[in-house]
């Protein structure tokens, strides 16, 4: 009887039989000595469940078994034993369980007759293996409990040995059975206890109320210390992946896991980088709060493994790491990495709104998203837009005769590959109708022949009304009530055709660009069928019964892309100054909310001409101030004088610049 | 004074848009020192408005060089992918043309006397190839011929310049 490790209380009894031939080699030629004995109690029965399940062919079990081998490899204090045992993992060997031999006459030897039994089995099997008389090798053997011998034989030899079931060996009838099919782990305990130990660690360190998994100071953990996890480099590095695997197995679904664990602390672990714990990101990708304080991270680079992980990270704690000193502007980096990161070391670094959007506001682009530019005159463009979309949903034929004449052009293109709503996780099929959408789509990227380009272009109210009738009925959100679903811009456009012919070089019109959404409706039931986004560009000019005619109407229809992109990225605070009017405007601006664009029905400040929103006005004031160096008050006065046409303000400034008093300018 | 047939209008406008779109987004991606050459030179109209009229994510600009500088100095890596575009003739007759001795205007002159509305839909990958944040964009442009009449230098004797230049633009991230 070989002494086993006694460290783990509760390990099953029994020893590991010493090989009868100490110099025997296994299939790989590795020496198979009694190395298992040196491992101590942990893992002494490791082969049985693992191989048994492999033979069983159930993939889930195989995975579990291989994991348990991993765990054991991680925790085994003697690497050599692992290496020596490795070939048994290959599945070519099968284990057989032999009982009933303890009563034989050979059992009074040192090895209780095991050596003789194995010799006898090999000899008998060879004799029974048919005319070839090939030698039958029992590759491995061990004794479990008091009366069970487990042997490993090549699977081709299994039938012949099984046929000896019930044979008499030295006066005792022996029973031979396959090990596979037995409940996993029933024979005992190393891997089981390791998994149990890790489970215990997790349970002890999990707080269901706060949903915090506290993996701080793992080096001080009594259980882990007892298991000598951190005694060698290799077990240390393999411990965390094993722990994560055990964690993963505690949950049936990813959602369940996500809901159970919102926060993880890895504080006080002396981590110089993330290589040892990187699997946390795979196991808990939806983590909201992460504490990495009191470690040894010297810069953000040492955390780069998690750069693209934790897309929903809300709060990161990184205090008491060398990087605070070494890289004082580290917060910038984390802002870039984590689009929804709101708090860094308990300090708010992104507004709730920005974080909720999760946009890449952190990407420092030269053109941050600003409020819409709407340079209307006399509400011409605004009235047109209001009328147009109401009419497009309600009565397309009438709309066509209202705004379209024989020279008005319409066409539409379907962008079937457009990016989808980043806030939506479901990716429902786009369902483009070959007749309604695709047949007349004029995506010039795809429609390359001239005749096809011509036929997908519609001119005049009849042709326009006809193609509109082929497009599915739509319902657009209300421009005023659902302003956030729209992004409407308008700019002056010179050189628009003059239908009267009076101006041979054309007249000024408007270029209107509208981004928004609509739902398509079933033609008969009017039930909503599909939500889509669109971009629509109009050039409108003077003419027609309403005084406004459509010169061009170009529509792009695409998959629903959400409305996050319409929200201004930069919340530009209106600079408060001594100028009473500016302050008043700022107050009113804050009250009016943002993102409403053109559709503020009643401008809160009467001084602004129709169509110029407060946001646009504020932006203009700031821009004039920036470009001219004037104070906000003078910049505002200047804009008022030119009717809030930005470009004119600059011209006006140049004209009066020499006469302006010094107090008109911001003092340097 | 001659007029162009529908087929010619479609051919000229769609080909012009195609070439412009190809070259322009390539320039944004990798030829940023050429960006300003895609716009009409900065001019102030009698109305006080300046051209080109660029509105980029809500920011008004009319100096193509300034716009180019922003791309060259501040814009991180971009990869613009045009997924769809469309084009119409906006004004088929920008300026009165003088007929020649036979009383006709050359077709080439007629073809270079229109303005074109272009609408583009696509995505742009930012900061890093393949893995950077992706935004959907929509771009609307009004193209005019590169002629002295629009204040441009013209294409040059060998026709080496661009045929069409952007006079107005409205760009937005839409996804």
PDB file of C-alpha atoms in Angstrom, chain A residues 494-668:
ATOM      1  CA  UNK A 494     -28.039  79.266 -55.399  1.00  0.00           C
ATOM      2  CA  UNK A 495     -28.539  78.461 -59.061  1.00  0.00           C
ATOM      3  CA  UNK A 496     -31.921  76.808 -58.721  1.00  0.00           C
ATOM      4  CA  UNK A 497     -33.843  76.910 -62.045  1.00  0.00           C
ATOM      5  CA  UNK A 498     -36.202  79.848 -62.390  1.00  0.00           C
ATOM      6  CA  UNK A 499     -39.435  78.608 -63.925  1.00  0.00           C
ATOM      7  CA  UNK A 500     -40.329  82.120 -65.013  1.00  0.00           C
ATOM      8  CA  UNK A 501     -37.135  82.341 -67.024  1.00  0.00           C
ATOM      9  CA  UNK A 502     -36.519  85.843 -65.718  1.00  0.00           C
ATOM     10  CA  UNK A 503     -33.243  84.946 -64.138  1.00  0.00           C
ATOM     11  CA  UNK A 504     -31.067  83.090 -66.620  1.00  0.00           C
ATOM     12  CA  UNK A 505     -28.523  82.172 -63.964  1.00  0.00           C
ATOM     13  CA  UNK A 506     -31.162  80.725 -61.658  1.00  0.00           C
ATOM     14  CA  UNK A 507     -32.515  81.868 -58.349  1.00  0.00           C
ATOM     15  CA  UNK A 508     -31.886  81.078 -54.712  1.00  0.00           C
ATOM     16  CA  UNK A 509     -33.687  78.064 -53.354  1.00  0.00           C
ATOM     17  CA  UNK A 510     -33.175  75.727 -50.449  1.00  0.00           C
ATOM     18  CA  UNK A 511     -31.292  72.516 -50.087  1.00  0.00           C
ATOM     19  CA  UNK A 512     -33.165  70.560 -47.423  1.00  0.00           C
ATOM     20  CA  UNK A 513     -31.775  67.371 -45.960  1.00  0.00           C
ATOM     21  CA  UNK A 514     -33.939  65.247 -43.710  1.00  0.00           C
ATOM     22  CA  UNK A 515     -32.981  62.134 -41.801  1.00  0.00           C
ATOM     23  CA  UNK A 516     -35.685  60.251 -40.018  1.00  0.00           C
ATOM     24  CA  UNK A 517     -37.782  57.153 -39.867  1.00  0.00           C
ATOM     25  CA  UNK A 518     -41.145  55.801 -40.877  1.00  0.00           C
ATOM     26  CA  UNK A 519     -43.142  52.653 -40.483  1.00  0.00           C
ATOM     27  CA  UNK A 520     -44.459  50.930 -43.541  1.00  0.00           C
ATOM     28  CA  UNK A 521     -48.087  49.886 -43.446  1.00  0.00           C
ATOM     29  CA  UNK A 522     -49.899  46.998 -44.980  1.00  0.00           C
ATOM     30  CA  UNK A 523     -51.832  48.255 -47.993  1.00  0.00           C
ATOM     31  CA  UNK A 524     -55.116  46.698 -46.899  1.00  0.00           C
ATOM     32  CA  UNK A 525     -55.096  46.310 -43.154  1.00  0.00           C
ATOM     33  CA  UNK A 526     -52.958  49.406 -42.537  1.00  0.00           C
ATOM     34  CA  UNK A 527     -51.134  47.365 -39.940  1.00  0.00           C
ATOM     35  CA  UNK A 528     -47.547  48.370 -39.305  1.00  0.00           C
ATOM     36  CA  UNK A 529     -45.201  46.050 -41.127  1.00  0.00           C
ATOM     37  CA  UNK A 530     -41.691  47.445 -40.965  1.00  0.00           C
ATOM     38  CA  UNK A 531     -39.795  50.286 -39.382  1.00  0.00           C
ATOM     39  CA  UNK A 532     -37.161  51.887 -41.559  1.00  0.00           C
ATOM     40  CA  UNK A 533     -34.864  54.872 -41.615  1.00  0.00           C
ATOM     41  CA  UNK A 534     -34.559  57.265 -44.514  1.00  0.00           C
ATOM     42  CA  UNK A 535     -32.539  60.174 -45.826  1.00  0.00           C
ATOM     43  CA  UNK A 536     -34.362  62.601 -48.070  1.00  0.00           C
ATOM     44  CA  UNK A 537     -32.749  65.480 -49.935  1.00  0.00           C
ATOM     45  CA  UNK A 538     -34.880  68.177 -51.528  1.00  0.00           C
ATOM     46  CA  UNK A 539     -33.993  71.130 -53.630  1.00  0.00           C
ATOM     47  CA  UNK A 540     -36.927  73.499 -53.580  1.00  0.00           C
ATOM     48  CA  UNK A 541     -37.334  76.720 -55.509  1.00  0.00           C
ATOM     49  CA  UNK A 542     -39.998  79.285 -56.273  1.00  0.00           C
ATOM     50  CA  UNK A 543     -42.980  78.356 -58.454  1.00  0.00           C
ATOM     51  CA  UNK A 544     -46.125  76.271 -58.508  1.00  0.00           C
ATOM     52  CA  UNK A 545     -49.517  76.869 -56.916  1.00  0.00           C
ATOM     53  CA  UNK A 546     -48.120  77.079 -53.391  1.00  0.00           C
ATOM     54  CA  UNK A 547     -45.211  79.307 -54.365  1.00  0.00           C
ATOM     55  CA  UNK A 548     -42.834  76.452 -53.696  1.00  0.00           C
ATOM     56  CA  UNK A 549     -41.927  73.786 -56.194  1.00  0.00           C
ATOM     57  CA  UNK A 550     -39.788  70.713 -55.789  1.00  0.00           C
ATOM     58  CA  UNK A 551     -36.843  70.750 -58.151  1.00  0.00           C
ATOM     59  CA  UNK A 552     -35.344  67.519 -56.854  1.00  0.00           C
ATOM     60  CA  UNK A 553     -36.552  64.922 -54.398  1.00  0.00           C
ATOM     61  CA  UNK A 554     -34.124  62.143 -53.681  1.00  0.00           C
ATOM     62  CA  UNK A 555     -34.858  59.463 -51.122  1.00  0.00           C
ATOM     63  CA  UNK A 556     -32.644  56.796 -49.603  1.00  0.00           C
ATOM     64  CA  UNK A 557     -34.430  54.045 -47.696  1.00  0.00           C
ATOM     65  CA  UNK A 558     -32.386  51.925 -45.334  1.00  0.00           C
ATOM     66  CA  UNK A 559     -32.710  49.588 -42.380  1.00  0.00           C
ATOM     67  CA  UNK A 560     -33.765  51.240 -39.161  1.00  0.00           C
ATOM     68  CA  UNK A 561     -30.679  52.919 -37.783  1.00  0.00           C
ATOM     69  CA  UNK A 562     -31.928  54.425 -34.541  1.00  0.00           C
ATOM     70  CA  UNK A 563     -31.870  58.073 -33.546  1.00  0.00           C
ATOM     71  CA  UNK A 564     -28.783  58.262 -31.330  1.00  0.00           C
ATOM     72  CA  UNK A 565     -26.798  59.823 -34.127  1.00  0.00           C
ATOM     73  CA  UNK A 566     -29.144  62.819 -34.159  1.00  0.00           C
ATOM     74  CA  UNK A 567     -28.373  63.841 -30.590  1.00  0.00           C
ATOM     75  CA  UNK A 568     -25.806  66.604 -30.335  1.00  0.00           C
ATOM     76  CA  UNK A 569     -22.581  65.281 -28.904  1.00  0.00           C
ATOM     77  CA  UNK A 570     -21.202  68.481 -27.564  1.00  0.00           C
ATOM     78  CA  UNK A 571     -23.378  70.088 -24.993  1.00  0.00           C
ATOM     79  CA  UNK A 572     -22.095  73.569 -25.561  1.00  0.00           C
ATOM     80  CA  UNK A 573     -22.894  75.657 -22.547  1.00  0.00           C
ATOM     81  CA  UNK A 574     -24.092  79.068 -23.468  1.00  0.00           C
ATOM     82  CA  UNK A 575     -21.616  81.522 -22.104  1.00  0.00           C
ATOM     83  CA  UNK A 576     -23.286  83.761 -19.579  1.00  0.00           C
ATOM     84  CA  UNK A 577     -22.125  87.293 -19.717  1.00  0.00           C
ATOM     85  CA  UNK A 578     -23.057  90.657 -18.348  1.00  0.00           C
ATOM     86  CA  UNK A 579     -25.237  91.156 -21.389  1.00  0.00           C
ATOM     87  CA  UNK A 580     -28.739  90.766 -20.138  1.00  0.00           C
ATOM     88  CA  UNK A 581     -30.156  89.627 -23.445  1.00  0.00           C
ATOM     89  CA  UNK A 582     -27.605  86.893 -23.849  1.00  0.00           C
ATOM     90  CA  UNK A 583     -28.311  85.612 -20.370  1.00  0.00           C
ATOM     91  CA  UNK A 584     -32.009  85.624 -21.063  1.00  0.00           C
ATOM     92  CA  UNK A 585     -31.465  83.711 -24.254  1.00  0.00           C
ATOM     93  CA  UNK A 586     -29.361  81.179 -22.433  1.00  0.00           C
ATOM     94  CA  UNK A 587     -32.039  80.627 -19.832  1.00  0.00           C
ATOM     95  CA  UNK A 588     -34.691  80.229 -22.445  1.00  0.00           C
ATOM     96  CA  UNK A 589     -32.436  77.941 -24.410  1.00  0.00           C
ATOM     97  CA  UNK A 590     -31.906  75.655 -21.481  1.00  0.00           C
ATOM     98  CA  UNK A 591     -35.645  75.496 -20.937  1.00  0.00           C
ATOM     99  CA  UNK A 592     -36.398  74.720 -24.543  1.00  0.00           C
ATOM    100  CA  UNK A 593     -34.444  71.512 -24.546  1.00  0.00           C
ATOM    101  CA  UNK A 594     -32.261  70.408 -27.386  1.00  0.00           C
ATOM    102  CA  UNK A 595     -32.530  68.456 -30.553  1.00  0.00           C
ATOM    103  CA  UNK A 596     -35.848  69.860 -31.577  1.00  0.00           C
ATOM    104  CA  UNK A 597     -34.443  71.483 -34.685  1.00  0.00           C
ATOM    105  CA  UNK A 598     -36.912  73.094 -36.970  1.00  0.00           C
ATOM    106  CA  UNK A 599     -39.989  71.989 -35.200  1.00  0.00           C
ATOM    107  CA  UNK A 600     -40.172  74.316 -32.243  1.00  0.00           C
ATOM    108  CA  UNK A 601     -43.545  75.703 -33.156  1.00  0.00           C
ATOM    109  CA  UNK A 602     -43.268  78.813 -31.044  1.00  0.00           C
ATOM    110  CA  UNK A 603     -39.806  80.184 -30.618  1.00  0.00           C
ATOM    111  CA  UNK A 604     -39.477  81.202 -26.989  1.00  0.00           C
ATOM    112  CA  UNK A 605     -37.500  84.301 -27.877  1.00  0.00           C
ATOM    113  CA  UNK A 606     -39.409  86.515 -30.297  1.00  0.00           C
ATOM    114  CA  UNK A 607     -36.230  88.232 -31.401  1.00  0.00           C
ATOM    115  CA  UNK A 608     -35.252  85.210 -33.448  1.00  0.00           C
ATOM    116  CA  UNK A 609     -36.629  85.004 -36.951  1.00  0.00           C
ATOM    117  CA  UNK A 610     -38.790  81.971 -37.714  1.00  0.00           C
ATOM    118  CA  UNK A 611     -36.770  78.920 -38.513  1.00  0.00           C
ATOM    119  CA  UNK A 612     -33.741  79.910 -36.481  1.00  0.00           C
ATOM    120  CA  UNK A 613     -33.783  77.764 -33.401  1.00  0.00           C
ATOM    121  CA  UNK A 614     -32.285  78.840 -30.146  1.00  0.00           C
ATOM    122  CA  UNK A 615     -29.644  76.231 -30.506  1.00  0.00           C
ATOM    123  CA  UNK A 616     -28.714  77.471 -33.932  1.00  0.00           C
ATOM    124  CA  UNK A 617     -28.705  81.041 -32.652  1.00  0.00           C
ATOM    125  CA  UNK A 618     -26.479  80.142 -29.746  1.00  0.00           C
ATOM    126  CA  UNK A 619     -24.125  78.361 -32.037  1.00  0.00           C
ATOM    127  CA  UNK A 620     -24.051  81.336 -34.375  1.00  0.00           C
ATOM    128  CA  UNK A 621     -23.289  83.719 -31.525  1.00  0.00           C
ATOM    129  CA  UNK A 622     -20.440  81.556 -30.346  1.00  0.00           C
ATOM    130  CA  UNK A 623     -19.070  81.154 -33.820  1.00  0.00           C
ATOM    131  CA  UNK A 624     -19.230  84.877 -34.583  1.00  0.00           C
ATOM    132  CA  UNK A 625     -17.630  85.550 -31.244  1.00  0.00           C
ATOM    133  CA  UNK A 626     -14.890  83.051 -32.002  1.00  0.00           C
ATOM    134  CA  UNK A 627     -14.165  84.364 -35.441  1.00  0.00           C
ATOM    135  CA  UNK A 628     -14.316  88.054 -34.686  1.00  0.00           C
ATOM    136  CA  UNK A 629     -13.062  88.207 -31.137  1.00  0.00           C
ATOM    137  CA  UNK A 630     -16.115  90.263 -30.190  1.00  0.00           C
ATOM    138  CA  UNK A 631     -17.891  89.788 -26.912  1.00  0.00           C
ATOM    139  CA  UNK A 632     -20.973  87.646 -26.832  1.00  0.00           C
ATOM    140  CA  UNK A 633     -23.155  90.744 -26.525  1.00  0.00           C
ATOM    141  CA  UNK A 634     -21.719  92.397 -29.598  1.00  0.00           C
ATOM    142  CA  UNK A 635     -21.746  89.145 -31.528  1.00  0.00           C
ATOM    143  CA  UNK A 636     -25.428  88.792 -30.744  1.00  0.00           C
ATOM    144  CA  UNK A 637     -26.163  92.379 -31.716  1.00  0.00           C
ATOM    145  CA  UNK A 638     -24.302  91.854 -34.943  1.00  0.00           C
ATOM    146  CA  UNK A 639     -26.352  88.764 -35.783  1.00  0.00           C
ATOM    147  CA  UNK A 640     -29.581  90.528 -34.915  1.00  0.00           C
ATOM    148  CA  UNK A 641     -28.778  93.312 -37.308  1.00  0.00           C
ATOM    149  CA  UNK A 642     -28.338  90.930 -40.226  1.00  0.00           C
ATOM    150  CA  UNK A 643     -31.423  88.871 -39.385  1.00  0.00           C
ATOM    151  CA  UNK A 644     -29.440  85.942 -38.008  1.00  0.00           C
ATOM    152  CA  UNK A 645     -27.800  85.040 -41.288  1.00  0.00           C
ATOM    153  CA  UNK A 646     -24.436  83.861 -40.128  1.00  0.00           C
ATOM    154  CA  UNK A 647     -22.412  84.639 -43.232  1.00  0.00           C
ATOM    155  CA  UNK A 648     -23.822  88.136 -43.427  1.00  0.00           C
ATOM    156  CA  UNK A 649     -22.808  88.767 -39.843  1.00  0.00           C
ATOM    157  CA  UNK A 650     -19.186  88.203 -40.710  1.00  0.00           C
ATOM    158  CA  UNK A 651     -19.491  90.611 -43.614  1.00  0.00           C
ATOM    159  CA  UNK A 652     -21.200  93.169 -41.436  1.00  0.00           C
ATOM    160  CA  UNK A 653     -18.480  92.816 -38.849  1.00  0.00           C
ATOM    161  CA  UNK A 654     -15.761  93.460 -41.418  1.00  0.00           C
ATOM    162  CA  UNK A 655     -17.617  96.554 -42.576  1.00  0.00           C
ATOM    163  CA  UNK A 656     -17.869  98.147 -39.135  1.00  0.00           C
ATOM    164  CA  UNK A 657     -14.800  96.661 -37.530  1.00  0.00           C
ATOM    165  CA  UNK A 658     -12.751  99.866 -37.577  1.00  0.00           C
ATOM    166  CA  UNK A 659     -15.517 101.773 -35.806  1.00  0.00           C
ATOM    167  CA  UNK A 660     -16.111  99.323 -32.995  1.00  0.00           C
ATOM    168  CA  UNK A 661     -15.137 100.420 -29.485  1.00  0.00           C
ATOM    169  CA  UNK A 662     -12.518  98.415 -27.618  1.00  0.00           C
ATOM    170  CA  UNK A 663     -15.127  97.023 -25.226  1.00  0.00           C
ATOM    171  CA  UNK A 664     -16.720  95.246 -28.178  1.00  0.00           C
ATOM    172  CA  UNK A 665     -13.880  92.788 -28.068  1.00  0.00           C
ATOM    173  CA  UNK A 666     -13.024  90.168 -25.543  1.00  0.00           C
ATOM    174  CA  UNK A 667     -10.107  91.496 -23.527  1.00  0.00           C
ATOM    175  CA  UNK A 668      -7.075  89.324 -23.949  1.00  0.00           C
TER     176      UNK A 668
END
